[in-house]
Coordinates of C-alpha atoms in Angstrom, one line a residue:
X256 CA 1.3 4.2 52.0
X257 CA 3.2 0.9 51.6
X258 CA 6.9 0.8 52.3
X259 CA 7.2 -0.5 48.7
X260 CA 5.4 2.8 47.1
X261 CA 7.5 4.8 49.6
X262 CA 10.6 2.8 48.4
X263 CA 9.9 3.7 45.0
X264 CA 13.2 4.8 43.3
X265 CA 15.4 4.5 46.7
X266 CA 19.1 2.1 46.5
X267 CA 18.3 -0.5 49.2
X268 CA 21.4 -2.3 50.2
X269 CA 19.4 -4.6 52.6
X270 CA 16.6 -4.8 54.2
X271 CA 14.5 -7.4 56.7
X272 CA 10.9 -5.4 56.7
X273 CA 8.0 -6.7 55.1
X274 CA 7.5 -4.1 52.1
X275 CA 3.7 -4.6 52.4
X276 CA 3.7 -2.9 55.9
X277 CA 1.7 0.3 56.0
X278 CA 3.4 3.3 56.9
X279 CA 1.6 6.2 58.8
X280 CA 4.5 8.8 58.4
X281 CA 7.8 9.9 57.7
X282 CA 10.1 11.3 60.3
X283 CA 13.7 11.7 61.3
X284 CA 13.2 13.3 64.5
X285 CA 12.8 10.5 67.6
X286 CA 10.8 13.3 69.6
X287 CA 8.5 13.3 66.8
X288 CA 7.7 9.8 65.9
X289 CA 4.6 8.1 66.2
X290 CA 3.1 4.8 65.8
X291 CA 3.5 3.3 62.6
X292 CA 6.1 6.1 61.0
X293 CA 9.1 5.4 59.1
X294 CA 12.0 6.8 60.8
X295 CA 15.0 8.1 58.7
X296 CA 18.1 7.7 61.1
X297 CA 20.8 10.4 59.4
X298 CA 24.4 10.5 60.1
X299 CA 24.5 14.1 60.7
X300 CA 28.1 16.3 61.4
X301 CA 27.3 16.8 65.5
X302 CA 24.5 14.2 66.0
X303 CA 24.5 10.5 64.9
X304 CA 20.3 9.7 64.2
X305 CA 21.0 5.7 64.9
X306 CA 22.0 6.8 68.6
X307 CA 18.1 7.6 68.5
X308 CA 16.8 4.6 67.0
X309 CA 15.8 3.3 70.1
X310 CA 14.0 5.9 71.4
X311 CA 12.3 6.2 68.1
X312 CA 10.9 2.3 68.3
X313 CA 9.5 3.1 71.8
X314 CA 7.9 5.8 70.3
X315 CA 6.2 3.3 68.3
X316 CA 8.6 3.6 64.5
X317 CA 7.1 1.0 62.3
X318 CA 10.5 0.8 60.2
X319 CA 13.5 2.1 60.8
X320 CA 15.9 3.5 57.4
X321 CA 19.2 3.8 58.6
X322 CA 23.0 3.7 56.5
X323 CA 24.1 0.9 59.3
X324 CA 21.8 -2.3 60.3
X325 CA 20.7 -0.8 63.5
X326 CA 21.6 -3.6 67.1
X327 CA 18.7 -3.9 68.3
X328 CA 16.5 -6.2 66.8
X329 CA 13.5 -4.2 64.4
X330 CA 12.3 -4.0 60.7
X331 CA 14.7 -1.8 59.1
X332 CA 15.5 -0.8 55.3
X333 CA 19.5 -0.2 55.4
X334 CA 20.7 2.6 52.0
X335 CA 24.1 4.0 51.2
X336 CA 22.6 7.6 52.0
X337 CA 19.9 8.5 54.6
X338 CA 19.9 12.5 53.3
X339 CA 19.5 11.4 49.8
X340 CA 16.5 9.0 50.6
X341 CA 14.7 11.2 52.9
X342 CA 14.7 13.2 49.8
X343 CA 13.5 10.8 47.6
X344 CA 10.8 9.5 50.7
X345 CA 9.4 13.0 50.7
X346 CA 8.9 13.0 46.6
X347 CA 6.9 9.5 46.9
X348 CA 4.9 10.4 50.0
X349 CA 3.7 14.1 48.4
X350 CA 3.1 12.6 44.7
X351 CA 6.4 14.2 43.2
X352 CA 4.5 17.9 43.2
X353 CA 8.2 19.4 41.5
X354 CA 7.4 17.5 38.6
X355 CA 4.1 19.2 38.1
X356 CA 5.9 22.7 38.1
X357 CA 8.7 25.0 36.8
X358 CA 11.3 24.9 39.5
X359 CA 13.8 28.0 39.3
X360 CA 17.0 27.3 41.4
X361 CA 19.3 30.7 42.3
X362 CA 22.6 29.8 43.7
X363 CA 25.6 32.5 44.8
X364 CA 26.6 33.8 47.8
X365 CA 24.8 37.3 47.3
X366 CA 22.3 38.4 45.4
X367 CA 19.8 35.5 45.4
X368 CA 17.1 36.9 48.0
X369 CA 16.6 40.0 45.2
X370 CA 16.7 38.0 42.7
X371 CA 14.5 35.1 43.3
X372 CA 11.8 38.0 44.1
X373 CA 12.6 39.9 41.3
X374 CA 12.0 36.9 38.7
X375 CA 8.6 36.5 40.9
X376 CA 7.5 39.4 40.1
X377 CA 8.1 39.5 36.3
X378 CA 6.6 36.1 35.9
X379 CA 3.7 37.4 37.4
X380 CA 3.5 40.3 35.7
X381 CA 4.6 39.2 32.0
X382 CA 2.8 36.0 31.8
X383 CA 0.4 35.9 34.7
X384 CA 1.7 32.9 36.7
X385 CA 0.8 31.8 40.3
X386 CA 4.4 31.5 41.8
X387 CA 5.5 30.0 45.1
X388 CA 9.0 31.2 46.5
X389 CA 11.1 29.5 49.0
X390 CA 14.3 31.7 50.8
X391 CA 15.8 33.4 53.3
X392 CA 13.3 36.0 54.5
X393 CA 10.5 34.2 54.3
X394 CA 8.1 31.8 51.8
X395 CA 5.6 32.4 49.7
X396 CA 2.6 30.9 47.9
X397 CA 1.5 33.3 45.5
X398 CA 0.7 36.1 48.1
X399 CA 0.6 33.7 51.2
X400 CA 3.4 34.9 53.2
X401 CA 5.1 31.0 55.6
X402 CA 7.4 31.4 58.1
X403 CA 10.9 30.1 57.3
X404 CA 13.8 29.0 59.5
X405 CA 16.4 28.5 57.1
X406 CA 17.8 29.1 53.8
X407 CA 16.6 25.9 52.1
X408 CA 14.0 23.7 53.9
X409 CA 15.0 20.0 54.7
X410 CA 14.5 17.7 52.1
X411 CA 11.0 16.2 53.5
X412 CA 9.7 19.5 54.3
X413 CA 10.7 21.2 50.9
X414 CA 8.7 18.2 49.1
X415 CA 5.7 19.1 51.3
X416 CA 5.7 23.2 50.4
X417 CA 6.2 22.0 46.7
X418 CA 3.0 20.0 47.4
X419 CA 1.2 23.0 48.8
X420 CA 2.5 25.3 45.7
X421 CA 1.1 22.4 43.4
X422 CA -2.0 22.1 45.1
X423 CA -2.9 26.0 45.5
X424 CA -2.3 26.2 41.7
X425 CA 1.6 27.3 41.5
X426 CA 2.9 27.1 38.2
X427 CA 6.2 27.8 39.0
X428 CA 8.2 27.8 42.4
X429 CA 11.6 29.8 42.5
X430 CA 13.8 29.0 45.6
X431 CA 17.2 30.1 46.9
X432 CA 19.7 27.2 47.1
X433 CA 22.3 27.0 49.3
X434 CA 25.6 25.4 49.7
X435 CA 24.5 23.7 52.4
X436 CA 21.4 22.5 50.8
X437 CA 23.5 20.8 48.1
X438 CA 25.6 19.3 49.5
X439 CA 23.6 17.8 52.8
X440 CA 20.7 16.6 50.0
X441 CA 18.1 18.7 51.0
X442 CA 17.1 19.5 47.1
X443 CA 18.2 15.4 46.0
X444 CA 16.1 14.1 43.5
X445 CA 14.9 17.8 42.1
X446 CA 15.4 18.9 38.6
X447 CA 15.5 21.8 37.8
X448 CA 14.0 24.0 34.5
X449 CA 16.8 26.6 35.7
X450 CA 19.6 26.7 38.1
X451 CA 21.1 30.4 37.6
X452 CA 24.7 31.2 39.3
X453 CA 25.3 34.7 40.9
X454 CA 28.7 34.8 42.5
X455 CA 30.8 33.5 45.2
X456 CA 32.6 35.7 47.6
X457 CA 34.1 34.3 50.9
X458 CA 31.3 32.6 53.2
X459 CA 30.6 29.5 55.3
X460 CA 34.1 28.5 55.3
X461 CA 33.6 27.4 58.6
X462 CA 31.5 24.3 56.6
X463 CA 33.2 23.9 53.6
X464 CA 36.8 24.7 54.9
X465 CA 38.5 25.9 51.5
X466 CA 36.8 28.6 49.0
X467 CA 37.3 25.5 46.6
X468 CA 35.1 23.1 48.2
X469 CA 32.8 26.3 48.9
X470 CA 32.5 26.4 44.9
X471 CA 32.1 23.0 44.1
X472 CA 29.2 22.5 46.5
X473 CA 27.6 25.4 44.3
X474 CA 28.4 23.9 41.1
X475 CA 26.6 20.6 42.2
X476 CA 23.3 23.0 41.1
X477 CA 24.4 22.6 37.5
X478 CA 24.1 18.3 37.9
X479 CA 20.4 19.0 38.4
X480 CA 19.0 21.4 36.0
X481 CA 17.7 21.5 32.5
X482 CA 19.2 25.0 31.7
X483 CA 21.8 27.1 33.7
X484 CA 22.3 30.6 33.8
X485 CA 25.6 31.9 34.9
X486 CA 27.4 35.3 35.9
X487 CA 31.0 34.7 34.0
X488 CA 32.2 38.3 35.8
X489 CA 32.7 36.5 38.6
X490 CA 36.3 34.5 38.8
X491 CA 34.6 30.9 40.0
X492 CA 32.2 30.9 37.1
X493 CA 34.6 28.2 35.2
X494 CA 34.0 26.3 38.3
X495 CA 30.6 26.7 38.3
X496 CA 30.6 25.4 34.7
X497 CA 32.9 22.8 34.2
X498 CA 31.0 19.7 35.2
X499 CA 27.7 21.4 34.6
X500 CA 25.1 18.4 32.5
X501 CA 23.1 21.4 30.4
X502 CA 23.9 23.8 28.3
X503 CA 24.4 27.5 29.9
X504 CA 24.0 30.8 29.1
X505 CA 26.4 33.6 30.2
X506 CA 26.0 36.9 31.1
X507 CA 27.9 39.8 32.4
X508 CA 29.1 43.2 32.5
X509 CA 32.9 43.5 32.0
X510 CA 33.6 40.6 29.7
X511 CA 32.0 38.9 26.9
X512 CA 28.7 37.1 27.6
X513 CA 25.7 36.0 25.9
X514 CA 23.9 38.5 28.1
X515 CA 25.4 41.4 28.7
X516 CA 24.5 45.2 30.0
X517 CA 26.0 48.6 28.4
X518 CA 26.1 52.5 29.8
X519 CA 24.3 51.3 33.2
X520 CA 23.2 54.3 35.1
X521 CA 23.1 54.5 39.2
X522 CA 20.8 57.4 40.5
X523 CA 19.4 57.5 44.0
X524 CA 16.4 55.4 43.8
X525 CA 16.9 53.1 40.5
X526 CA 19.0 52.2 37.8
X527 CA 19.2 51.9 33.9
X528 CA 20.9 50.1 31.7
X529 CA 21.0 49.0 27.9
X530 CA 20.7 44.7 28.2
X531 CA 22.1 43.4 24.8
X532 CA 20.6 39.2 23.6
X533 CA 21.5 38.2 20.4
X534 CA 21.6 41.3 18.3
X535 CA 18.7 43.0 20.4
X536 CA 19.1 45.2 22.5
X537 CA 16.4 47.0 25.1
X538 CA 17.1 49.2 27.8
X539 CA 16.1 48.6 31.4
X540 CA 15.0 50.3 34.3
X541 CA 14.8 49.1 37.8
X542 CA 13.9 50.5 40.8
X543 CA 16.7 49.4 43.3
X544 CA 20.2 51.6 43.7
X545 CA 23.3 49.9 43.5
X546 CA 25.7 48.7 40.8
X547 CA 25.0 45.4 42.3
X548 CA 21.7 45.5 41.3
X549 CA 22.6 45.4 37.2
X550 CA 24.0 41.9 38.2
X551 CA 21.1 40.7 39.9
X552 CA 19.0 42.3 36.9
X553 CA 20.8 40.4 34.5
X554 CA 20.1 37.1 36.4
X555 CA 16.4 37.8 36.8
X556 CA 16.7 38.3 32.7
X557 CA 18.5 35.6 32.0
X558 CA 16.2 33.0 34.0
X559 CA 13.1 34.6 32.4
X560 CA 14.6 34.4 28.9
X561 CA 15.4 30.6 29.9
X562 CA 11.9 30.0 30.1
X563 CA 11.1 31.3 26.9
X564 CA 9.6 35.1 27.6
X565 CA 11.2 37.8 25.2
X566 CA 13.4 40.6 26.4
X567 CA 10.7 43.2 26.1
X568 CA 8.3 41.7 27.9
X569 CA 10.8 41.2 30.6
X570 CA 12.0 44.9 30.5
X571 CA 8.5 45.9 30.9
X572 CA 7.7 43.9 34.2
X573 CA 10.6 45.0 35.6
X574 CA 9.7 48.7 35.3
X575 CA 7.4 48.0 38.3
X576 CA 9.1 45.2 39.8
X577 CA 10.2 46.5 44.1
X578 CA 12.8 45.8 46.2
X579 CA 13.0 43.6 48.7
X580 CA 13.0 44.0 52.9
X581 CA 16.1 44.6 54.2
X582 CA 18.0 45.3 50.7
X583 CA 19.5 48.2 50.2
X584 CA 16.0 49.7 52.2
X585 CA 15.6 53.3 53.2
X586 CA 14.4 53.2 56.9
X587 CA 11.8 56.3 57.4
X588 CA 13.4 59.2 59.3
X589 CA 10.9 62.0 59.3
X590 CA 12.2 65.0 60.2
X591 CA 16.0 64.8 60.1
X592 CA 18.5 65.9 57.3
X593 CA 20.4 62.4 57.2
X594 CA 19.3 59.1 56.2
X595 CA 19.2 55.9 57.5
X596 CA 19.8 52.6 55.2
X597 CA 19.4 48.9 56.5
X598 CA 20.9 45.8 54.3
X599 CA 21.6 42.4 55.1
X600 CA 25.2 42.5 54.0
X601 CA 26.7 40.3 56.2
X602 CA 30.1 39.0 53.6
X603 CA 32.8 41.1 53.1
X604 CA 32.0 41.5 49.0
X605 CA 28.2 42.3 50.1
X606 CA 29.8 45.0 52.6
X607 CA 31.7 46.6 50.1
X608 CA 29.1 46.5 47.4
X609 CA 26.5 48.5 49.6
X610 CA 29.4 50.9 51.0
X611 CA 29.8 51.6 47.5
X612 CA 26.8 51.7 46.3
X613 CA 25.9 54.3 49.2
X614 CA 28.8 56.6 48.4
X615 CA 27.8 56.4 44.8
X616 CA 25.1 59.1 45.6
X617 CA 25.9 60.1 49.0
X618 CA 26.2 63.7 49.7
X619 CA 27.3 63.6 53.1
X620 CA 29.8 60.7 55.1
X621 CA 29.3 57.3 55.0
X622 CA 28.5 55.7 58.4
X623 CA 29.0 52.2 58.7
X624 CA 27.6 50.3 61.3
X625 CA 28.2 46.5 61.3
X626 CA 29.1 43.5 63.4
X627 CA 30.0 39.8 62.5
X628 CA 27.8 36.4 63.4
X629 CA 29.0 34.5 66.0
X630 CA 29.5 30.6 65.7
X631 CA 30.1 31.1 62.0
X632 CA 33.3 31.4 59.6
X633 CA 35.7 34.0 62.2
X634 CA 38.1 34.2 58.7
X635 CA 36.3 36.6 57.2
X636 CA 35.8 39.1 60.5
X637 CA 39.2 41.0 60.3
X638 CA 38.2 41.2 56.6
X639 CA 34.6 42.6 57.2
X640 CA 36.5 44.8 59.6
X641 CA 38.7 46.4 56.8
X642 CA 36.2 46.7 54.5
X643 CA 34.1 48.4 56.7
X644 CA 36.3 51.4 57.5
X645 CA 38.0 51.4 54.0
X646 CA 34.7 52.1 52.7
X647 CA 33.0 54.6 55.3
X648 CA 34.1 58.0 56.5
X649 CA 33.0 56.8 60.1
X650 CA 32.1 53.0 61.6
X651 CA 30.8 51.7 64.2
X652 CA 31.2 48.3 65.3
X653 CA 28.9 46.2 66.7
X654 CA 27.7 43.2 67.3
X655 CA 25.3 41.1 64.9
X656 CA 24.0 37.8 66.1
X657 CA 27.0 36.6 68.6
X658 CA 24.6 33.2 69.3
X659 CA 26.8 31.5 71.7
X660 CA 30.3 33.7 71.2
X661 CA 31.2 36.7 73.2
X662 CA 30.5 39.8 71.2
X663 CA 33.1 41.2 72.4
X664 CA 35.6 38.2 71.1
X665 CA 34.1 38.6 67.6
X666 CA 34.5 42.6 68.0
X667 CA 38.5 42.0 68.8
X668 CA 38.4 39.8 65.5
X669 CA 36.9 42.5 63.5
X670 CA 39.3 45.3 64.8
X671 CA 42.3 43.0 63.9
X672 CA 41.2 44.5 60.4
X673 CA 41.3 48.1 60.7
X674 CA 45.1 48.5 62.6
X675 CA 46.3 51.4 61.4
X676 CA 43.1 52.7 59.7
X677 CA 43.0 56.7 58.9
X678 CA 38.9 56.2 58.7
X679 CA 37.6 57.3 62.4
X680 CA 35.5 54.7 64.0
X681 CA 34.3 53.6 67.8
X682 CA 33.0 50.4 68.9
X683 CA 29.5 49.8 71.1
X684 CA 28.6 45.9 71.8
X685 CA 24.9 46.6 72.6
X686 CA 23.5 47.0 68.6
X687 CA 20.8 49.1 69.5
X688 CA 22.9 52.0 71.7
X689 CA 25.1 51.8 68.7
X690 CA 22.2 52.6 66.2
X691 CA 20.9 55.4 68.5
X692 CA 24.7 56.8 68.4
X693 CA 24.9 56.9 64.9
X694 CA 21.9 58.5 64.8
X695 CA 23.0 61.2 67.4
X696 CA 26.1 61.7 65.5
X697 CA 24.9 62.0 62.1
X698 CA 24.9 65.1 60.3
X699 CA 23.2 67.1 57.4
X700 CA 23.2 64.5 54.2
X701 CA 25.3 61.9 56.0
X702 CA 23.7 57.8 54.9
X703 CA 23.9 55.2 58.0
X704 CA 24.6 52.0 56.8
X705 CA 23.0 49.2 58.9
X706 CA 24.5 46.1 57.5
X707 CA 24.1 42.7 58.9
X708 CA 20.6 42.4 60.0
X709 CA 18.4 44.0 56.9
X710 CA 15.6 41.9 57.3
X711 CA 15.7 40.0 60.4
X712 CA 14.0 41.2 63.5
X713 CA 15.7 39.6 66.3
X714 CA 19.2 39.2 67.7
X715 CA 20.4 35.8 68.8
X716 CA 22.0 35.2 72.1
X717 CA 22.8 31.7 73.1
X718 CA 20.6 30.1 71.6
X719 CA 17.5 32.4 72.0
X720 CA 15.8 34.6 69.8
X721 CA 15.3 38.1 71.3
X722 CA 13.2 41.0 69.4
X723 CA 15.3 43.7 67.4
X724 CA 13.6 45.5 64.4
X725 CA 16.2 47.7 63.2
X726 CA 12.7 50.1 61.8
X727 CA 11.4 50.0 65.6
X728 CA 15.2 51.2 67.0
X729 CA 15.3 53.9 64.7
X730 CA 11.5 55.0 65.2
X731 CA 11.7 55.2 69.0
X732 CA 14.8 57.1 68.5
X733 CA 12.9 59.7 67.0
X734 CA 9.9 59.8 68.9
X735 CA 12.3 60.0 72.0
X736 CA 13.8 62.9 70.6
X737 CA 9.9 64.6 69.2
X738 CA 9.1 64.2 73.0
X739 CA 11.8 66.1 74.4
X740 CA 11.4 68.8 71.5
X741 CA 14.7 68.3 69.7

């Protein structure tokens, strides 16, 4: 492609290269370049990309893009932002695929992994559609299960799955946006059919600094989206709303809303619940426990009436519609009299919504078992820590991901929380011994809580990846135990 086509729609504020020059590639790794690329040079928060110019011309960078005219002498293109043009680069080298789908946008500190799979499922289901998803766990076209590293994709490489969705036949593509997606461009130069707001409860402060700036990175969803859906239960829903360019519809349980649920009712393995939309109303069932779960039903419901499918239909799908790994998921344990729950709860409001949701129909006591990430937000672990015992009849504290913090620093943080706590608890660093002493501990109708990991299957120790399904920990438990006749 020509640097002009690739240019298409970008601010230059100056620029020496010859526009006709054909360009083989985009990239804004200098390990990755190769002859005749375009390399994007981005001013990033620990690295500075125009320290790598250099080593991205020997690698044989046609054209540099870069935010400062680079020293040393090459054909460069200089912009105000290197984040938002990468975005816009990745648009004009992959034929602007977003354009030639519905793209859903779910925002919120909890809730979105449910729901983004949730409103796949019911556009499936009610109106046949071939969706791709992009999140946390994991992306999907259609049934085509891609590996993800993070939340959101970088801009370049979100622009290429859109092209894959649009070229396997994806009518719609429903992705989970983070904070840190908005704000570091990695969704710049997307519109959005729906952007749809679930809450915001403390997280990544260790980013964002203040809950404030935490909200208005959220909000920035609402610039970018033809319709918005938003949870006004939730105290930062003014925020979300007040510089939002389309018109929103509200929902919510406690207060008034355009979309609101009555008499919702929690059992074991579902719930119910009346869902009211202008003068109709249509009761709901949905297989996932928790009073959480009417919230997250109310923003699948909401996007899907957004694009125009009726409240029956909806209600319908979601009869069938199944949770998601690691949510609120009941771990087999074949053979004992307790039971044995993994989420991914890793805030302290998605804590204390599964702890509650748990002693909702929990016969027995409450175990708790968590642990707090290291190198992220330390704020909220003397919170988690509270939380965690407030809300169980026992807990044990462990560690979660300590990546490149002691686990036994970020354990100290935690217990800062529970001084003075009547709720019995003990503390094992190594997360598996700690599982298998829950287990061993448990009695007749108690619920272990594993919250932190729910879907992931590793453990991350300065800086590497090591192997820890929280499903194989519990089954080898139990086959231990079958072998030595117990």
């Amino acid at each position: 492609m020509r640097l002009e086509q690739l240019l298409k729609g970008i601010a230059v504020v100056s620029c020496n290269a010859d526009l006709n020059t054909e360009i083989t590639g985009v990239c804004y790794d200098s390990r990755r370049c190769e002859a005749g690329r375009l390399f994007v040079a981005i001013s990033g928060f620990a690295v500075d990309g125009h320290r790598f110019i250099p080593a991205a011309l020997e690698k044989g960078a046609a054209v540099v893009l870069c935010e400062r005219v680079p020293e040393i002498p090459c054909s460069y293109v200089q912009v105000e932002s290197a984040r938002l043009a990468l975005a816009q680069l990745g648009a004009n080298w992959f034929g602007h695929p977003a354009k030639d789908m519905k793209i859903i946008g779910v925002t919120g500190t909890n809730g979105k992994t449910t729901t983004t799979y949730l409103l796949k499922s019911v556009l499936e289901q009610a109106i046949g559609a071939k969706v791709g998803l992009i999140g946390t766990i994991q992306n999907m076209i259609g049934e085509e299960v891609l590996h993800t590293e993070r939340t959101t994709p970088e801009s370049f490489e979100l622009q290429q799955l859109f092209a894959q969705m649009r070229d396997a036949g994806c009518t719609h593509a429903i992705m989970e946006v983070s904070s840190h997606a908005l704000v570091l461009e990695r969704v710049g130069g997307v519109q959005f059919s729906v952007g749809a707001f679930t809450n915001l409860t403390e997280d990544h402060l260790d980013f964002h600094k203040t809950m404030e700036e935490y909200a208005q990175a959220k909000a920035l969803l609402f610039c970018h989206c033809d319709r918005g859906v938003v949870n006004v239960d939730d105290a930062w829903a003014d925020a979300m709303t007040k510089d939002a360019l389309c018109p929103v519809m509200s929902y919510g349980i406690a207060g008034d809303a355009e979309l609101t649920a009555k008499n919702v009712r929690q059992f074991a393995d579902h719930i119910e619940l009346n869902v009211c939309y202008q003068g109709e109303t249509c009761p709901v069932s949905l297989g996932i426990p928790g009073g959480f779960t009417a919230y997250n039903c109310l923003t699948v419901i909401g996007c899907a009436l957004q694009l125009g499918l009726s409240l029956p239909v909806i209600a319908e799908a979601l009869k069938s519609a199944k949770g998601v790994k690691g949510r609120v998921e009941v771990i087999p344990t074949p053979g004992t009299d307790y039971t044995v729950i993994a989420d991914y709860a890793h805030t302290p409001d998605a804590l204390e919504n599964v702890l509650q949701t748990v002693r909702g129909f929990c016969k027995g006591r409450v175990i708790a078992l968590f642990g707090c990430g290291g190198d992220r937000d330390p704020i909220k672990r003397p919170i988690m820590g509270k939380i965690g015992v407030d809300n169980a009849d026992f807990a044990v504290i462990t560690s979660d991901n300590p990546r490149t913090e002691d686990p036994n620093a970020i354990i100290a943080d935690i217990l800062k929380g529970v001084e003075g706590t009547a709720t019995p608890y003990v503390t094992i660093e190594n997360r598996p011994e700690a599982i298998r002493w829950a287990m061993a501990n448990a009695r007749k109708d108690d619920i272990i809580v594993l919250a932190g990991k729910g879907h992931e299957d590793y453990q991350e120790i300065n800086h590497v990846k090591y192997h820890l399904d929280e499903r194989e920990v519990v089954a080898e438990y139990l086959a231990e135990l079958a072998r030595e006749g117990n």
